[in-house]
Coordinates of C-alpha atoms in Angstrom, one line a residue:
M543 CA 79.8 136.6 86.4
A544 CA 80.4 139.8 84.4
A545 CA 83.8 137.7 83.0
S546 CA 81.6 135.3 81.8
S547 CA 79.1 136.7 80.0
G548 CA 82.0 138.0 77.4
F549 CA 81.0 141.9 78.5
P550 CA 84.5 143.4 80.8
V551 CA 83.2 145.5 84.0
G552 CA 84.8 148.6 83.1
D553 CA 83.1 149.0 79.4
C554 CA 80.2 148.2 81.5
I555 CA 81.4 151.4 83.7
V556 CA 82.2 153.3 80.9
V557 CA 79.2 152.8 78.8
M558 CA 77.0 153.7 82.5
G559 CA 79.3 156.6 82.5
I560 CA 78.4 157.8 78.4
C561 CA 73.5 157.3 79.6
M562 CA 74.4 159.2 82.9
L563 CA 76.2 162.3 80.9
F564 CA 72.7 161.7 78.0
L565 CA 70.3 162.1 80.3
F566 CA 71.7 165.2 82.4
A567 CA 72.1 166.9 79.1
T568 CA 68.9 166.3 78.0
H569 CA 67.5 167.1 81.6
Q570 CA 69.4 170.7 81.0
R571 CA 67.7 171.1 77.9
S572 CA 64.5 171.0 79.4
R573 CA 65.1 173.3 81.8
H574 CA 67.0 175.8 80.3
G575 CA 66.1 175.0 76.2
E576 CA 69.3 174.3 75.5
V577 CA 72.9 172.6 76.8
R578 CA 75.4 173.8 79.4
V579 CA 78.6 172.6 78.8
G580 CA 81.3 173.0 82.0
L581 CA 84.2 174.6 81.8
D582 CA 87.5 172.0 81.0
T583 CA 85.2 170.9 77.9
A584 CA 84.5 174.2 76.6
R585 CA 88.2 174.5 76.8
L586 CA 88.9 171.4 74.9
C587 CA 86.5 172.7 72.4
R588 CA 88.2 176.0 71.9
G589 CA 91.8 173.9 71.8
R590 CA 90.6 171.8 69.0
A591 CA 89.4 174.2 67.1
C592 CA 92.6 176.3 67.7
F593 CA 94.6 172.9 66.0
G594 CA 91.9 172.7 63.0
L595 CA 89.0 170.7 64.6
K596 CA 86.1 172.2 61.6
R597 CA 84.0 175.1 62.7
S598 CA 80.4 173.4 63.4
S599 CA 77.1 173.1 65.6
R600 CA 78.3 169.6 66.8
I601 CA 81.7 168.6 68.2
D602 CA 82.8 164.7 68.3
L603 CA 85.5 163.4 71.4
P604 CA 88.1 161.1 70.4
A605 CA 87.8 157.8 71.6
R606 CA 89.8 157.2 74.2
R607 CA 92.7 154.5 72.7
L608 CA 91.9 152.3 76.0
W609 CA 88.8 151.6 75.4
S610 CA 87.3 148.3 73.6
P611 CA 86.5 148.1 70.7
R612 CA 82.8 147.3 70.8
V613 CA 83.0 150.6 73.0
Q614 CA 85.3 152.8 70.8
K615 CA 81.6 152.9 68.9
Y616 CA 79.7 155.3 71.6
R617 CA 81.0 159.1 70.6
V618 CA 79.6 162.0 72.9
S619 CA 78.7 164.6 70.7
F620 CA 77.5 168.6 72.9
A621 CA 75.7 171.3 70.8
R622 CA 77.3 174.4 70.7
Q623 CA 76.0 177.4 71.7
D624 CA 78.0 180.0 70.1
E625 CA 81.2 180.9 68.4
E626 CA 84.1 180.7 71.3
E627 CA 87.5 181.8 70.8
A628 CA 89.5 179.5 69.6
L629 CA 92.4 179.0 72.9
Q630 CA 95.6 180.8 72.4
P631 CA 99.1 179.1 73.1
T632 CA 99.2 180.9 76.2
D633 CA 96.3 179.7 77.9
P634 CA 96.5 177.0 80.6
G635 CA 96.3 173.0 78.9
F636 CA 97.4 174.5 75.7
H637 CA 99.7 171.5 74.9
S638 CA 97.1 168.8 76.4
Y639 CA 94.8 170.1 74.1
K640 CA 97.1 170.2 70.8
A641 CA 97.7 166.5 71.3
H642 CA 94.0 166.1 71.4
A643 CA 94.1 167.6 67.8
F644 CA 96.4 165.4 66.7
R645 CA 94.9 162.5 67.8
N646 CA 91.9 163.8 66.0
L647 CA 94.1 163.9 62.5
S648 CA 94.9 159.6 63.2
S649 CA 91.5 159.1 63.7
R650 CA 90.5 156.2 60.6
G651 CA 87.2 158.0 59.2
V652 CA 88.5 162.0 58.8
K653 CA 87.6 163.5 55.5
V654 CA 90.2 165.1 53.3
D655 CA 89.2 168.3 53.9
A656 CA 88.7 168.1 57.4
V657 CA 92.4 167.5 57.4
E658 CA 93.5 169.7 55.3
E659 CA 92.0 172.1 57.4
G660 CA 93.3 170.6 60.2
I661 CA 96.9 170.5 59.1
R662 CA 96.5 174.6 57.7
N663 CA 95.6 175.6 61.3
M664 CA 98.5 173.8 62.7
I665 CA 100.5 175.5 59.9
A666 CA 99.4 178.8 61.4
H667 CA 100.8 178.4 64.8
S668 CA 103.6 176.3 63.4
A669 CA 106.3 178.3 65.8
H670 CA 104.7 176.1 68.5
L671 CA 105.0 173.0 67.2
E672 CA 107.7 170.3 67.4
D673 CA 109.8 168.7 64.8
K674 CA 108.3 165.4 65.6
E675 CA 105.0 167.0 65.4
F676 CA 105.9 168.6 62.2
G677 CA 107.0 164.9 60.7
F678 CA 103.4 163.9 61.9
L679 CA 101.7 166.6 59.6
V680 CA 104.5 165.9 56.8
K681 CA 103.4 162.1 56.8
T682 CA 99.3 162.8 57.3
A683 CA 99.1 164.8 54.5
G684 CA 101.4 162.5 51.9
L685 CA 99.2 159.5 53.0
S686 CA 95.6 161.5 52.3
G687 CA 96.9 162.7 48.9
L688 CA 97.7 166.0 50.4
Y689 CA 101.2 166.4 48.7
D690 CA 101.7 170.1 47.8
L691 CA 100.3 170.7 51.3
S692 CA 103.0 167.9 52.7
R693 CA 105.5 170.5 50.6
E694 CA 104.1 173.7 52.8
V695 CA 105.0 171.8 55.9
L696 CA 107.4 171.2 54.8
D697 CA 108.5 174.4 54.3
S698 CA 107.1 175.7 57.4
A699 CA 109.3 173.3 58.9
T700 CA 112.4 174.6 57.8
Q701 CA 111.7 178.3 58.4
N702 CA 111.4 177.4 62.0
G703 CA 114.2 175.9 61.9
K704 CA 112.5 172.4 63.1
A705 CA 113.7 170.1 59.8
N706 CA 115.6 167.5 59.9
T707 CA 116.6 164.3 58.0
I708 CA 113.7 162.3 59.7
T709 CA 111.5 165.2 58.9
Y710 CA 112.9 165.3 55.0
N711 CA 112.7 161.1 54.9
T712 CA 109.1 161.6 56.0
A713 CA 108.3 164.0 53.4
I714 CA 110.1 161.8 50.1
S715 CA 107.8 158.9 51.9
A716 CA 104.8 160.6 50.8
C717 CA 106.1 161.4 47.5
R718 CA 106.5 157.2 47.6
A719 CA 103.3 156.9 48.2
N720 CA 102.2 158.7 45.4
K721 CA 105.0 157.0 43.0
D722 CA 106.4 160.8 42.4
L723 CA 110.5 160.7 42.0
S724 CA 110.1 164.5 41.1
G725 CA 108.6 165.0 43.6
A726 CA 111.0 163.2 46.1
M727 CA 114.5 164.4 44.2
S728 CA 113.3 167.7 44.6
I729 CA 113.1 166.9 48.2
F730 CA 116.3 165.5 48.1
E731 CA 118.2 167.9 46.1
D732 CA 116.7 170.3 49.0
M733 CA 117.5 168.8 51.3
L734 CA 121.0 168.7 50.6
Q735 CA 120.7 172.6 49.8
R736 CA 119.7 173.3 53.4
G737 CA 122.7 171.3 54.1
I738 CA 121.1 168.1 55.8
E739 CA 123.2 165.3 55.6
P740 CA 120.7 162.2 54.5
N741 CA 121.0 158.8 56.1
A742 CA 120.9 155.5 54.9
I743 CA 116.9 155.3 55.4
T744 CA 116.8 158.3 52.7
Y745 CA 118.8 156.9 49.9
V746 CA 116.5 153.2 51.0
V747 CA 113.2 155.4 50.5
L748 CA 114.3 157.2 47.2
L749 CA 115.3 153.3 45.7
N750 CA 112.2 152.3 46.4
V751 CA 110.8 155.7 44.3
C752 CA 113.0 154.6 41.6
G753 CA 111.6 150.7 41.8
M754 CA 107.7 151.7 42.0
T755 CA 109.1 154.8 38.5
N756 CA 111.8 152.5 37.0
S757 CA 113.9 154.9 37.1
A758 CA 117.2 152.6 36.3
D759 CA 119.9 156.2 35.9
H760 CA 118.4 158.0 39.1
A761 CA 119.1 154.8 40.8
V762 CA 122.8 154.5 39.7
R763 CA 123.2 158.4 40.8
L764 CA 121.9 157.7 43.8
L765 CA 124.3 155.0 44.9
D766 CA 127.1 156.7 43.5
D767 CA 126.0 159.9 45.6
M768 CA 125.8 157.5 48.7
E769 CA 129.5 156.3 48.4
Q770 CA 131.3 159.5 48.0
R771 CA 128.9 160.6 51.0
G772 CA 130.9 157.6 52.7
I773 CA 127.6 156.0 53.7
K774 CA 127.5 152.6 54.2
R775 CA 125.3 150.3 52.0
D776 CA 123.9 148.7 55.1
G777 CA 121.2 145.2 54.1
G778 CA 118.5 147.7 54.3
V779 CA 120.1 150.2 51.7
C780 CA 120.9 146.5 49.5
K781 CA 117.4 145.1 50.0
S782 CA 115.8 148.1 48.6
A783 CA 118.3 148.5 45.7
T784 CA 117.9 144.4 45.0
M785 CA 113.6 145.6 45.0
A786 CA 114.5 148.9 42.8
F787 CA 116.8 147.0 40.1
S788 CA 114.2 143.7 39.9
R789 CA 111.2 146.4 39.3
I790 CA 113.1 148.3 37.0
G791 CA 113.8 145.0 35.1
D792 CA 117.9 145.4 35.6
W793 CA 118.3 141.4 36.7
R794 CA 122.3 141.7 37.2
R795 CA 122.7 144.7 39.1
A796 CA 119.6 143.2 41.1
V797 CA 121.7 140.1 41.5
Q798 CA 124.6 142.2 42.6
F799 CA 122.8 143.4 45.7
L800 CA 121.3 140.1 46.1
T801 CA 124.8 139.2 47.1
E802 CA 126.2 142.3 49.0
M803 CA 123.2 141.7 51.3
E804 CA 124.1 138.3 52.4
D805 CA 127.9 139.8 52.4
S806 CA 126.7 142.1 54.7
G807 CA 124.7 139.1 56.9
V808 CA 121.6 140.9 56.1
L809 CA 119.4 137.2 55.0
P810 CA 117.5 138.0 51.9
D811 CA 113.9 136.9 52.7
E812 CA 111.6 134.9 50.5
H813 CA 109.9 138.1 48.8
T814 CA 113.2 139.1 48.2
Y815 CA 114.8 136.6 46.0
D816 CA 112.2 135.4 44.0
A817 CA 111.8 139.0 42.8
V818 CA 115.1 138.7 41.7
I819 CA 114.4 135.1 40.1
S820 CA 111.6 136.9 38.1
A821 CA 113.4 139.5 36.9
C822 CA 116.3 137.4 35.9
I823 CA 113.5 135.1 34.1
K824 CA 111.6 138.2 32.2
H825 CA 114.4 140.3 31.0
G826 CA 117.5 138.3 31.1
K827 CA 116.9 135.7 28.2
K828 CA 119.2 133.1 28.4
E829 CA 121.9 133.9 30.7
G830 CA 119.2 135.3 33.0
I831 CA 117.5 132.1 32.7
R832 CA 120.6 130.7 33.5
M833 CA 120.9 132.7 36.9
A834 CA 117.6 132.5 38.0
L835 CA 117.3 128.5 38.1
E836 CA 121.1 128.6 39.8
L837 CA 119.0 131.0 42.2
L838 CA 116.3 128.6 42.6
D839 CA 118.4 125.3 43.7
G840 CA 120.2 127.1 46.4
Y841 CA 116.6 129.1 47.2
E842 CA 116.8 125.8 50.2
A843 CA 120.0 126.0 51.6
A844 CA 119.4 130.2 51.9
G845 CA 116.8 128.5 54.8
L846 CA 114.2 129.9 52.2
R847 CA 110.5 127.7 51.9
W848 CA 109.8 127.3 48.6
G849 CA 105.7 129.1 48.2
S850 CA 103.5 129.8 45.5
T851 CA 105.1 132.5 43.3
T852 CA 108.7 130.5 44.0
Y853 CA 107.1 128.1 42.5
A854 CA 105.4 129.9 39.4
N855 CA 109.5 131.3 38.9
A856 CA 110.7 127.7 38.8
I857 CA 107.8 126.7 36.8
M858 CA 108.5 129.2 34.0
A859 CA 112.1 129.5 34.2
L860 CA 111.6 125.7 33.2
A861 CA 109.5 126.3 30.6
R862 CA 111.6 129.3 28.9
S863 CA 114.8 127.0 29.2
G864 CA 113.4 124.1 26.9
K865 CA 111.9 121.8 29.7
A866 CA 108.3 122.4 29.8
G867 CA 108.0 118.6 30.2
D868 CA 109.7 119.0 34.0
A869 CA 107.3 122.2 34.4
I870 CA 104.2 120.8 34.1
E871 CA 105.0 117.6 36.2
M872 CA 106.4 120.1 38.9
F873 CA 103.0 122.0 38.5
R874 CA 101.4 118.3 39.3
T875 CA 103.3 117.5 42.3
M876 CA 103.7 121.0 43.7
P877 CA 103.1 120.7 47.4
V878 CA 101.2 124.6 47.9
K879 CA 98.3 125.8 46.6
K880 CA 98.0 126.7 42.9
T881 CA 97.6 131.2 42.7
Y882 CA 97.0 132.7 39.4
P883 CA 101.2 133.6 38.4
V884 CA 101.0 129.3 38.8
Y885 CA 98.6 128.5 36.2
N886 CA 100.0 131.1 34.1
A887 CA 103.4 129.9 33.9
V888 CA 102.0 126.6 33.2
L889 CA 100.0 127.7 30.2
R890 CA 103.0 129.0 29.3
A891 CA 104.8 125.6 29.3
Y892 CA 102.3 124.5 27.3
D893 CA 102.5 126.7 24.7
A894 CA 106.3 125.6 24.2
L895 CA 105.5 121.9 23.2
P896 CA 105.2 121.0 20.1
S897 CA 101.9 121.6 18.6
S898 CA 102.2 117.7 16.8
R899 CA 102.6 116.7 20.5
R900 CA 99.7 114.4 21.6
G901 CA 97.2 115.7 23.9
V902 CA 99.1 118.9 24.7
W903 CA 95.9 121.3 23.8
Q904 CA 93.7 118.9 25.9
D905 CA 96.1 119.2 28.9
A906 CA 96.4 122.6 28.3
L907 CA 92.6 123.1 28.3
R908 CA 91.8 121.1 30.9
V909 CA 94.2 123.6 33.5
F910 CA 92.2 126.4 31.9
E911 CA 89.4 124.9 32.5
A912 CA 90.2 124.2 36.2
M913 CA 91.6 128.0 36.7
H914 CA 87.5 128.2 36.3
A915 CA 86.7 125.0 39.2
K916 CA 89.2 126.8 41.8
D917 CA 87.9 130.5 41.6
V918 CA 91.0 131.3 40.2
K919 CA 90.2 134.7 38.1
R920 CA 91.5 134.1 34.7
G921 CA 92.4 137.7 32.3
P922 CA 93.5 137.9 28.9
V923 CA 96.6 137.1 29.2
N924 CA 95.6 133.4 30.0
Y925 CA 93.2 133.5 27.5
N926 CA 95.4 134.6 25.1
I927 CA 98.1 131.6 26.2
V928 CA 95.1 129.2 25.6
L929 CA 94.2 130.3 22.0
N930 CA 97.6 130.0 20.6
V931 CA 98.0 126.6 21.8
L932 CA 94.6 125.6 20.5
G933 CA 95.6 127.8 17.2
E934 CA 98.5 126.1 16.9
A935 CA 96.6 122.5 17.3
K936 CA 94.7 123.9 14.5
Q937 CA 91.6 123.5 17.1
W938 CA 90.2 126.5 15.4
Q939 CA 86.1 125.6 16.5
R940 CA 87.6 125.2 20.2
A941 CA 89.7 128.7 20.1
L942 CA 86.3 130.3 19.3
R943 CA 84.3 128.7 21.8
V944 CA 87.2 129.6 24.1
F945 CA 87.2 133.1 23.1
N946 CA 82.9 133.8 23.1
E947 CA 83.2 132.8 26.7
M948 CA 85.4 135.8 27.8
P949 CA 82.5 138.0 28.1
E950 CA 80.5 135.3 29.9
E951 CA 83.0 135.2 32.4
G952 CA 83.4 139.2 32.7
T953 CA 86.3 139.6 30.5
K954 CA 86.5 141.5 28.0
P955 CA 88.5 140.8 24.7
N956 CA 91.3 143.6 24.1
S957 CA 93.0 143.8 20.6
Y958 CA 95.6 141.1 21.0
N959 CA 92.7 138.4 22.3
Y960 CA 91.2 139.3 19.3
V961 CA 94.7 139.1 17.1
T962 CA 95.4 136.2 18.5
V963 CA 92.1 133.9 17.8
I964 CA 92.4 135.6 14.5
S965 CA 95.7 133.7 13.6
A966 CA 94.3 130.6 15.0
V967 CA 91.8 130.7 12.6
A968 CA 93.5 131.6 10.1
K969 CA 95.6 128.5 10.0
S970 CA 93.0 126.4 8.9
G971 CA 92.1 129.1 5.9
Q972 CA 88.7 129.9 7.0
W973 CA 88.8 133.8 5.9
E974 CA 85.1 134.2 6.8
K975 CA 85.3 134.0 10.4
T976 CA 88.7 135.9 10.4
L977 CA 86.8 138.7 8.7
E978 CA 83.4 138.3 11.4
L979 CA 86.0 138.7 14.1
L980 CA 87.3 141.9 12.2
N981 CA 84.1 143.5 12.0
R982 CA 82.7 142.4 15.4
M983 CA 86.4 144.0 16.7
E984 CA 85.0 147.1 15.6
T985 CA 81.7 147.0 17.0
Q986 CA 82.9 146.1 20.3
G987 CA 85.5 149.4 20.3
V988 CA 88.4 147.3 20.3
E989 CA 90.9 149.8 18.4
S990 CA 92.2 148.2 14.7
S991 CA 95.1 146.4 14.4
L992 CA 97.8 146.0 11.8
W993 CA 98.5 142.7 13.2
A994 CA 94.5 141.8 13.0
F995 CA 94.8 142.6 9.1
N996 CA 97.5 140.2 8.6
A997 CA 96.3 137.6 10.1
H998 CA 93.2 137.8 8.0
L999 CA 95.2 137.6 4.7
R1000 CA 96.7 134.6 6.2
A1001 CA 93.6 133.1 5.8
L1002 CA 93.0 134.0 2.8
S1003 CA 96.0 133.0 1.3
R1004 CA 95.8 129.5 3.0
A1005 CA 92.4 129.5 1.2
A1006 CA 93.3 130.4 -2.6
A1007 CA 96.0 127.9 -2.4
N1008 CA 93.3 125.3 -1.5
P1009 CA 92.4 123.8 -5.1
N1010 CA 88.4 123.6 -3.8
N1011 CA 88.2 127.6 -2.8
N1012 CA 86.5 130.2 -4.5
S1013 CA 88.0 131.9 -7.4
T1014 CA 87.4 135.2 -6.0
V1015 CA 89.4 135.1 -2.7
W1016 CA 91.9 137.5 -3.9
E1017 CA 89.0 139.9 -4.6
Q1018 CA 89.5 140.1 -0.9
G1019 CA 92.6 141.2 -0.3
L1020 CA 92.3 144.0 -2.5
R1021 CA 89.3 144.9 0.0
V1022 CA 92.0 144.8 2.9
V1023 CA 94.5 147.3 1.2
D1024 CA 90.9 149.8 0.7
M1025 CA 89.9 148.9 4.7
L1026 CA 93.9 149.5 5.6
E1027 CA 93.4 153.0 4.0
E1028 CA 90.5 153.9 5.4
R1029 CA 91.8 153.7 8.9
G1030 CA 95.6 155.0 7.8
L1031 CA 97.5 151.8 8.8
M1032 CA 100.5 151.3 7.0
P1033 CA 101.2 148.1 5.4
T1034 CA 104.3 146.3 7.1
P1035 CA 106.8 143.9 5.5
I1036 CA 104.5 141.2 7.1
T1037 CA 101.4 143.1 4.8
Y1038 CA 103.4 143.0 1.9
V1039 CA 104.2 138.7 1.8
E1040 CA 100.8 138.2 3.1
L1041 CA 99.5 139.9 -0.2
I1042 CA 102.2 138.4 -2.4
R1043 CA 101.5 135.1 -1.3
L1044 CA 97.5 135.8 -1.3
F1045 CA 97.9 136.6 -5.2
S1046 CA 99.9 134.2 -6.2
A1047 CA 98.0 131.6 -4.4
D1048 CA 95.3 132.7 -6.8
K1049 CA 97.5 133.0 -9.6
K1050 CA 97.5 136.4 -10.2
W1051 CA 101.0 136.5 -10.6
E1052 CA 101.1 140.5 -12.0
M1053 CA 99.3 141.6 -9.0
A1054 CA 101.9 139.3 -7.2
L1055 CA 105.4 141.2 -9.0
E1056 CA 103.0 144.6 -8.2
F1057 CA 102.8 144.5 -4.9
L1058 CA 106.8 143.1 -4.3
D1059 CA 107.4 146.7 -6.5
L1060 CA 105.1 148.6 -3.8
Y1061 CA 107.2 146.3 -1.2
E1062 CA 110.5 147.4 -2.0
S1063 CA 109.6 151.6 -2.7
D1064 CA 107.8 151.6 0.3
T1065 CA 110.9 153.1 2.2
D1066 CA 108.4 153.0 5.3
A1067 CA 107.9 150.0 5.5
I1068 CA 111.6 148.7 4.4
E1069 CA 112.6 151.6 7.8
A1070 CA 109.6 149.4 9.6
G1071 CA 111.3 146.0 9.0
K1072 CA 114.8 146.8 10.4
T1073 CA 113.4 146.5 13.6
I1074 CA 112.1 143.2 13.3
A1075 CA 114.7 140.8 14.0
D1076 CA 114.1 138.2 11.1
S1077 CA 113.9 141.5 8.5
Q1078 CA 115.5 139.6 5.4
N1079 CA 113.8 136.9 5.6
L1080 CA 110.7 139.0 4.8
L1081 CA 111.7 140.2 1.6
T1082 CA 113.6 136.9 0.7
Q1083 CA 109.7 135.3 1.3
A1084 CA 108.4 137.9 -1.0
Y1085 CA 110.4 137.5 -3.8
G1086 CA 110.1 133.8 -3.3
A1087 CA 106.1 134.2 -3.0
A1088 CA 106.5 135.8 -6.4
I1089 CA 109.1 134.1 -7.8
D1090 CA 106.8 130.6 -6.8
S1091 CA 103.6 132.6 -8.8
C1092 CA 105.8 132.7 -11.9
F1093 CA 106.1 129.0 -12.2
K1094 CA 103.0 128.2 -11.6
N1095 CA 102.1 130.4 -14.6
G1096 CA 104.6 128.6 -16.6
L1097 CA 106.6 132.3 -16.6
W1098 CA 110.2 130.3 -15.6
E1099 CA 112.0 133.2 -17.2
R1100 CA 110.5 135.7 -15.5
A1101 CA 111.3 134.0 -12.4
L1102 CA 115.2 133.6 -13.1
Q1103 CA 114.9 137.6 -13.9
L1104 CA 113.6 138.0 -10.4
A1105 CA 116.1 135.0 -9.1
S1106 CA 118.6 137.9 -10.8
R1107 CA 117.3 140.7 -9.7
M1108 CA 117.1 139.3 -6.2
S1109 CA 120.5 138.3 -6.2
K1110 CA 122.1 142.3 -7.2
K1111 CA 120.0 143.7 -4.4
G1112 CA 121.9 141.3 -2.0
V1113 CA 118.7 139.9 -1.2
E1114 CA 119.4 136.6 1.4
Q1115 CA 119.1 133.4 -0.7
N1116 CA 117.9 130.8 2.1
Q1117 CA 117.1 127.5 2.3
Y1118 CA 113.4 127.9 1.2
Y1119 CA 114.6 130.2 -2.1
R1120 CA 116.9 127.6 -3.0
E1121 CA 114.3 124.7 -2.9
L1122 CA 112.2 126.7 -4.4
M1123 CA 114.2 127.3 -7.2
L1124 CA 114.8 124.1 -8.4
R1125 CA 111.6 122.9 -7.4
G1126 CA 110.1 125.9 -10.3
L1127 CA 113.1 124.7 -12.7
A1128 CA 112.5 121.1 -12.2
S1129 CA 108.5 121.4 -12.6
S1130 CA 108.8 123.1 -15.5
R1131 CA 111.5 120.9 -17.7
Q1132 CA 114.2 123.4 -17.5
W1133 CA 117.0 121.2 -17.0
A1134 CA 119.7 122.9 -17.7
Q1135 CA 118.7 126.0 -15.8
A1136 CA 118.0 123.0 -12.6
V1137 CA 122.1 121.9 -13.1
E1138 CA 123.2 125.3 -13.2
K1139 CA 121.5 127.2 -10.7
F1140 CA 122.4 124.0 -8.5
E1141 CA 126.2 123.8 -9.5
E1142 CA 126.1 127.7 -8.8
M1143 CA 124.2 127.0 -5.0
K1144 CA 126.9 124.1 -4.5
K1145 CA 129.5 126.2 -4.7
T1146 CA 128.2 128.7 -1.4
V1147 CA 126.6 126.1 0.1
K1148 CA 125.9 121.8 1.6
P1149 CA 123.4 120.5 -1.0
T1150 CA 120.1 119.6 1.0
E1151 CA 118.6 116.4 -0.2
A1152 CA 115.2 118.0 -1.7
M1153 CA 117.8 119.9 -3.7
F1154 CA 119.1 116.7 -5.2
V1155 CA 116.2 114.8 -5.6
S1156 CA 114.4 118.2 -7.6
V1157 CA 117.8 117.8 -10.3
V1158 CA 117.2 114.3 -10.7
S1159 CA 114.2 115.0 -11.0
A1160 CA 114.2 117.1 -14.4
L1161 CA 116.7 115.0 -15.9
E1162 CA 114.8 112.3 -15.5
K1163 CA 112.3 114.0 -17.2
A1164 CA 114.5 115.5 -20.0
G1165 CA 115.4 111.6 -20.3
K1166 CA 119.4 112.7 -19.5
K1167 CA 119.5 109.0 -17.7
K1168 CA 123.1 109.2 -17.1
M1169 CA 123.4 112.6 -15.6
A1170 CA 120.6 111.8 -13.3
T1171 CA 122.6 108.6 -12.1
K1172 CA 125.9 111.1 -11.6
Y1173 CA 123.7 113.1 -9.4
Y1174 CA 122.0 110.2 -7.6
E1175 CA 125.2 108.9 -6.7
M1176 CA 126.6 112.5 -5.9
S1177 CA 123.6 112.9 -3.4
L1178 CA 124.4 109.4 -1.7
H1179 CA 128.1 110.0 -1.4
E1180 CA 127.4 114.2 0.3
L1181 CA 124.5 112.7 2.7
G1182 CA 126.0 110.0 3.6
L1183 CA 123.5 107.3 2.5
K1184 CA 123.4 104.1 1.6

């Protein structure tokens, strides 16, 4: 009957015993005004005080581990009449009471200060502790965040000759919990100085710490030291090295140790494989992407099952390898639950597709909204990707709506989100909106970003290029210069290029040339530009914008002077510059200069269709029909046209 009621007979007996003990204590209080504690209980109290129980008027006995969870909540409490002396190691039952003290430390819910006091009291009796007990104390201190105390216990164990490899490994593990590489290496060096030989587990724990702290150099040195000591790299070491180098981002070494792990007879699990694939995708560029795809091809052959993390890696790898369409199709047909990494990967796939492709931004927005419908938390990174997709598609109104939804969903926009939405709006030349976003950025306490100001300048230059623009747009550019100076932000090459474009578009050629001179004299900007992969192209764009401004204002001679200066300084003359020069000379009706420049360019590069069109147009406008026909026939031959 008791079994059918769901309450075990043994538990009933225990509860009845507790009730009888409580009634007995109440009866004794009513007769004598105090609680009389039996001899065994008094000894237990003294023993637990010796090994760290905080002295107080109430003592809780630890629950027996054999009791069921429903009964563990019943704890018997005894009131103490006076302070009794702590039990001595020579007293009967000392080791039994010591075990109670250790059990008390290992109980859940014990406060950190109680743990610290208990461990310090045990250190005071360290001569009577065993090596395993020292290891337990080191581990307990580490898990409680008492890392200095953990070292004190280790020092005490060393002084008592009880420190061994296991004790030191436990101390290093405590450092791992705090991601304390310097502490872990310090304990390791102390271990070697005391002549205690490390084992494979020592290196496993140290490699884990290296992975958590992105310390590739330490990981490499540890592996070399391990080899010199003749310690075999077993499967556990190879797995730890694989995970460490995956976290660090050294994908080549991660793949190397994954192979060693398989050769040692230890089959990697899904978590290890996924970590290596992720490292290849994030840090390997083209070669790493190829390796990631190879590992994914052999995933099932290794006896592993595809999970959501695997699908996220596969979608990301396909997107970055130029197969965004395949990535999206994999997302649609995947049989496992779609998690945050999966949604993030497929959004990046949509971002990789050409913005001109029909339905790209609509599908990306649907996936983004599906995250909310599926209760998948959308973070700043997801918002950033969608904002960029909408910006490329020139859907600036929708980009603003999505951006304004962020606070409503409890996501605070960061500096990157502001830069992306400002860039999205700037592509349509809506400079009033970008200025409004810049002001909101400051009122919300988001750190000012030079990239945000550059995007605002881009909006101004596009607005200035519009024939229906307000003639005062260029003045907003000067205001941006003042704002940068007020905030102590130094202009970058992109800042100068956008300013020159703005003044060129608004026919302020003198100011465009002035900022070109400032750009070339700004050594900080030139040095900063060297860190940009396409820094030479930026200087070419600056010259191109200034030359274009001269042509628009009928200053073709000044444009040729800039071209000559550009050539002397070794500034790259790319396709954009060549077509711009010939188009400008043609519009200025300078056919002789256009032909001369064309022949000069033809010596180093193959002429494009736009270059031929500009020369032929210049000759036709000048009435040079024979020469125009000659260059037209030349274009048919050079370009293979009929």
